[in-house]
Coordinates of C-alpha atoms in Angstrom, one line a residue:
X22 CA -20.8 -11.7 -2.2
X23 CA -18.0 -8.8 -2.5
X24 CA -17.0 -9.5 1.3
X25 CA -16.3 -13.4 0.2
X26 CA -14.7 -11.8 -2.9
X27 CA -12.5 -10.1 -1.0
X28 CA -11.6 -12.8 1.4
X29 CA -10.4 -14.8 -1.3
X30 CA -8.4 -12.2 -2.7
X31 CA -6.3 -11.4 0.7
X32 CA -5.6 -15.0 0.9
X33 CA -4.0 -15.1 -2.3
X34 CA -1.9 -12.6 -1.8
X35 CA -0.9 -13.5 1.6
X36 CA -0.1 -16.9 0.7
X37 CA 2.1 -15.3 -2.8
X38 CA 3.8 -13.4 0.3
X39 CA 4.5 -16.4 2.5
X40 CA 5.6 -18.2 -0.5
X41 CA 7.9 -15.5 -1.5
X42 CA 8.9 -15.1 2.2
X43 CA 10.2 -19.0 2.0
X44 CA 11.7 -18.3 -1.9
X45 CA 13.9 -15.1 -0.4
X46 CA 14.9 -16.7 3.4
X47 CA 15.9 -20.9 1.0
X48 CA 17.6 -18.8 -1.4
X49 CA 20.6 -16.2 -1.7
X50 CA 18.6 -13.4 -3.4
X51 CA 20.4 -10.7 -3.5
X52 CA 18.9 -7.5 -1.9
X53 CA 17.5 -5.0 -4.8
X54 CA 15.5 -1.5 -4.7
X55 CA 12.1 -1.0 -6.2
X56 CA 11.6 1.2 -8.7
X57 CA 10.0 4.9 -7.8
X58 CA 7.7 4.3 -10.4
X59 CA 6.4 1.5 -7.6
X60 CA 6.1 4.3 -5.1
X61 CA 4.9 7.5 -7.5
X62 CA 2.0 4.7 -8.9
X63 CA 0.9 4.1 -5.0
X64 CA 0.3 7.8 -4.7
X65 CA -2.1 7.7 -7.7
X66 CA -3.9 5.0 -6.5
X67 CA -4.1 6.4 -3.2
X68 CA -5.6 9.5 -4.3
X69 CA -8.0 7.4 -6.5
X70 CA -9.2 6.1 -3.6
X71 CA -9.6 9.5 -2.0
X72 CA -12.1 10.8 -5.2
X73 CA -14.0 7.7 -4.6
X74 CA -14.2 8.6 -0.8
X75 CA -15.7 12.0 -1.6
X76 CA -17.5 10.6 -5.1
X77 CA -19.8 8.9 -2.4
X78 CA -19.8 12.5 -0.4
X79 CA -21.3 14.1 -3.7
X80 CA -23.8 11.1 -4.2
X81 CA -25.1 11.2 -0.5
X82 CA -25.3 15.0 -1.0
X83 CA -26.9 14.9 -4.5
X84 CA -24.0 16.6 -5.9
X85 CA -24.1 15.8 -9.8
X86 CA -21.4 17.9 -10.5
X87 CA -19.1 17.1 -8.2
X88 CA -20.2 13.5 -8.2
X89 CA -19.3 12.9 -11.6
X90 CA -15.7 15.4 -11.1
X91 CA -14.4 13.2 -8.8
X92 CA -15.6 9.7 -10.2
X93 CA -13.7 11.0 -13.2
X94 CA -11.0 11.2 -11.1
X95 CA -11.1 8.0 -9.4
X96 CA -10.9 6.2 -12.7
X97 CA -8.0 8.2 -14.5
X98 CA -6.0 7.6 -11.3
X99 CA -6.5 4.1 -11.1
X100 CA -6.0 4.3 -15.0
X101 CA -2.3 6.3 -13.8
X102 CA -1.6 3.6 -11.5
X103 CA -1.4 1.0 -14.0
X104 CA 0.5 2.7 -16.4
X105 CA 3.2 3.2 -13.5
X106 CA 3.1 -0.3 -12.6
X107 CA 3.9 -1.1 -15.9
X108 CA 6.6 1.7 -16.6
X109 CA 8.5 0.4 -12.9
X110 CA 8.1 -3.2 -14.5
X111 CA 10.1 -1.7 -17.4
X112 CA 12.5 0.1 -15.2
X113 CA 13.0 -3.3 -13.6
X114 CA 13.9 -5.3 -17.0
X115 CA 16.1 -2.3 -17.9
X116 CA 18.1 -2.0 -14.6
X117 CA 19.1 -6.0 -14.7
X118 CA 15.9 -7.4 -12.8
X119 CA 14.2 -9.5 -15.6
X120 CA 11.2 -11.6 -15.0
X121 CA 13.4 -15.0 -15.5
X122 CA 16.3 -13.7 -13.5
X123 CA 15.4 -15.3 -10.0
X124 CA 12.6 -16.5 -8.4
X125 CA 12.6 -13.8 -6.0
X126 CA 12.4 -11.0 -8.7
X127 CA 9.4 -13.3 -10.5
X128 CA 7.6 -12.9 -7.1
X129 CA 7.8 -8.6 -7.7
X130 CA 6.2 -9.3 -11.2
X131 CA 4.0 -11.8 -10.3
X132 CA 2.3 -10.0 -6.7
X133 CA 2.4 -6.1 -8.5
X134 CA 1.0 -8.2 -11.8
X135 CA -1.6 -10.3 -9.9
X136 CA -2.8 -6.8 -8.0
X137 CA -2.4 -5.1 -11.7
X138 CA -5.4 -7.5 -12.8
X139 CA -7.2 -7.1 -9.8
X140 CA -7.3 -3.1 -10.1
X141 CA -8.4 -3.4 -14.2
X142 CA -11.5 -5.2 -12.8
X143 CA -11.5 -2.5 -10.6
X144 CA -11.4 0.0 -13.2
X145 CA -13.8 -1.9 -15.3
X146 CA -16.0 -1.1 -12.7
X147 CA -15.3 2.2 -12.0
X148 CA -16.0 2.8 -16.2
X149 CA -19.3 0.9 -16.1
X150 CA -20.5 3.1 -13.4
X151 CA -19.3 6.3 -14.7
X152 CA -20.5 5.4 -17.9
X153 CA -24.1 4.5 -16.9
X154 CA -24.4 7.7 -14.0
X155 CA -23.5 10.1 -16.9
X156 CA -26.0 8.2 -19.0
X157 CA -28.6 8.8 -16.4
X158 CA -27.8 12.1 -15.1
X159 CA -27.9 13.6 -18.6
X160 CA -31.6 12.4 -18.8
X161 CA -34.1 15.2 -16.6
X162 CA -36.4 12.7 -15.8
X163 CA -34.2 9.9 -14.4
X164 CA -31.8 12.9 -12.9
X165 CA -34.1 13.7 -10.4
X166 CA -34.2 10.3 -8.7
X167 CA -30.9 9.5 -9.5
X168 CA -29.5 10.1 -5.9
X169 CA -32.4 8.4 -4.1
X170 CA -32.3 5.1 -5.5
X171 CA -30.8 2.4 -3.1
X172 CA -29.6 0.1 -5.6
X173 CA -27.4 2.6 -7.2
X174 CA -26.3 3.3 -4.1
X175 CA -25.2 -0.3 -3.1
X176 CA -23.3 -1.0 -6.3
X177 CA -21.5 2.6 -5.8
X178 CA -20.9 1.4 -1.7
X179 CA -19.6 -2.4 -3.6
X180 CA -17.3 -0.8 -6.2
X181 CA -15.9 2.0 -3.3
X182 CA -15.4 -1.3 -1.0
X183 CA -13.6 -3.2 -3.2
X184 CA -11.2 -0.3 -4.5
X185 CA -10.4 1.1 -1.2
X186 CA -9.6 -3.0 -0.5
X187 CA -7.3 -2.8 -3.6
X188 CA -5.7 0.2 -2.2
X189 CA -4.7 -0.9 0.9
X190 CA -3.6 -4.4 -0.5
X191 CA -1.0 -2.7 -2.7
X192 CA 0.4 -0.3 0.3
X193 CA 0.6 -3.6 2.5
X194 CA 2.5 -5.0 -0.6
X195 CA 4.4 -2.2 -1.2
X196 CA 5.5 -1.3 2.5
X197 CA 6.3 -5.1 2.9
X198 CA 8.7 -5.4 -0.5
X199 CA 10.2 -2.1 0.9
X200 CA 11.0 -3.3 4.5
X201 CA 12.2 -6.7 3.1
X202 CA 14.4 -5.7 0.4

C-alpha cells in the first residue's frame, strides 16, 4: 500500500514540475534566487533521514537507548525542516516574491507547500511511533519483546520508507529550482 502511496505522490510532483516547466519556458519570469532558508531546511531534513537510518540500526540491534535518541532526532529535524520552509516562504514575501506575484513564484509556494504537507504526515508518523515505543519500552514486560516483534518492525521499515522518499523528493525539488533559476 505505501509503495502505491508513493507512486502517486512522485506523480504529482512531477507533473507540478512539468507544469511549472511549461509556466516558466510560455512566460517571461524573471530569473530569482531561493532563499538559504530553502537550503539550511534541506540539511535538517537530510540529517532527519540519517537518525531514521540508524533509528532502524538501534531497533535491529535492540538498542533502546539509542533507538529512542535518534527517533527523537528524526522528528525534531523534520519538525526543523518545516519551520525553515516556512521562515524561506517569509523571506520570499519580504524580498518581493509574493504568492500572487507570478505564476512562476506560486509554483515555489505551491511544490515546497505541497511537500510541506506531505512531510507533517510524515512527522505525524514519526510522533505516533515515538509516542507508542516510549510507551512500550517504559513497560518491563512489553520491553523485552519490544525488538522482536515483526509488526513493529514493518510499520518502523513503512514510516523509514516513506521519509527517506520525502527526503529525496525535496533534494530533487530543490536541485531542480536551483539549476532552473
Amino acid at each position: 500500500m505505501i509503495y502505491g502511496i508513493m507512486i502517486s505522490v512522485c506523480i504529482l510532483f512531477t507533473m507540478l514540475t512539468v507544469a511549472y516547466i511549461f509556466t516558466r519556458v510560455n512566460s517571461n519570469m524573471p530569473s530569482f534566487s531561493l532563499p538559504k532558508t530553502f537550503y539550511v531546511s534541506t540539511i535538517m531534513l537530510l540529517l532527519s533521514s540519517a537518525c531514521l537510518f540508524v533509528t532502524k540500526s538501534k531497533f535491529e540491534n535492540d538498542d533502546a537507548q539509542g533507538f529512542k535518541l535518534f527517533y527523537i532526532l528524526a522528528f525534531a529535524l523534520g519538525i526543523l525542516f518545516v519551520v525553515g520552509q516556512v521562515i524561506g516562504w517569509i523571506e520570499m514575501n519580504n524580498n518581493g516574491l509574493s504568492l500572487l506575484q507570478n505564476n512562476g513564484v506560486s509554483y515555489i509556494y505551491l511544490l515546497s507547500g505541497t511537500h510541506v504537507v506531505h512531510v507533517i504526515v510524515g512527522i505525524l508518523l514519526l510522533l505516533y511511533g515515538l509516542m507508542l515505543s516510549i510507551r512500550k519500552l517504559n513497560d518491563p514486560a512489553i520491553s523485552l519483546v519490544f525488538f522482536t516483534d515483526p509488526a513493529r518492525k514493518f510499520k518502523l521499515k513503512m514510516v523509514s520508507f516513506y521519509w527517506h522518499a520525502m527526503s529525496a523528493i525535496w533534494l530533487l525539488l530543490l536541485l531542480f529550482f536551483s539549476i532552473f533559476h
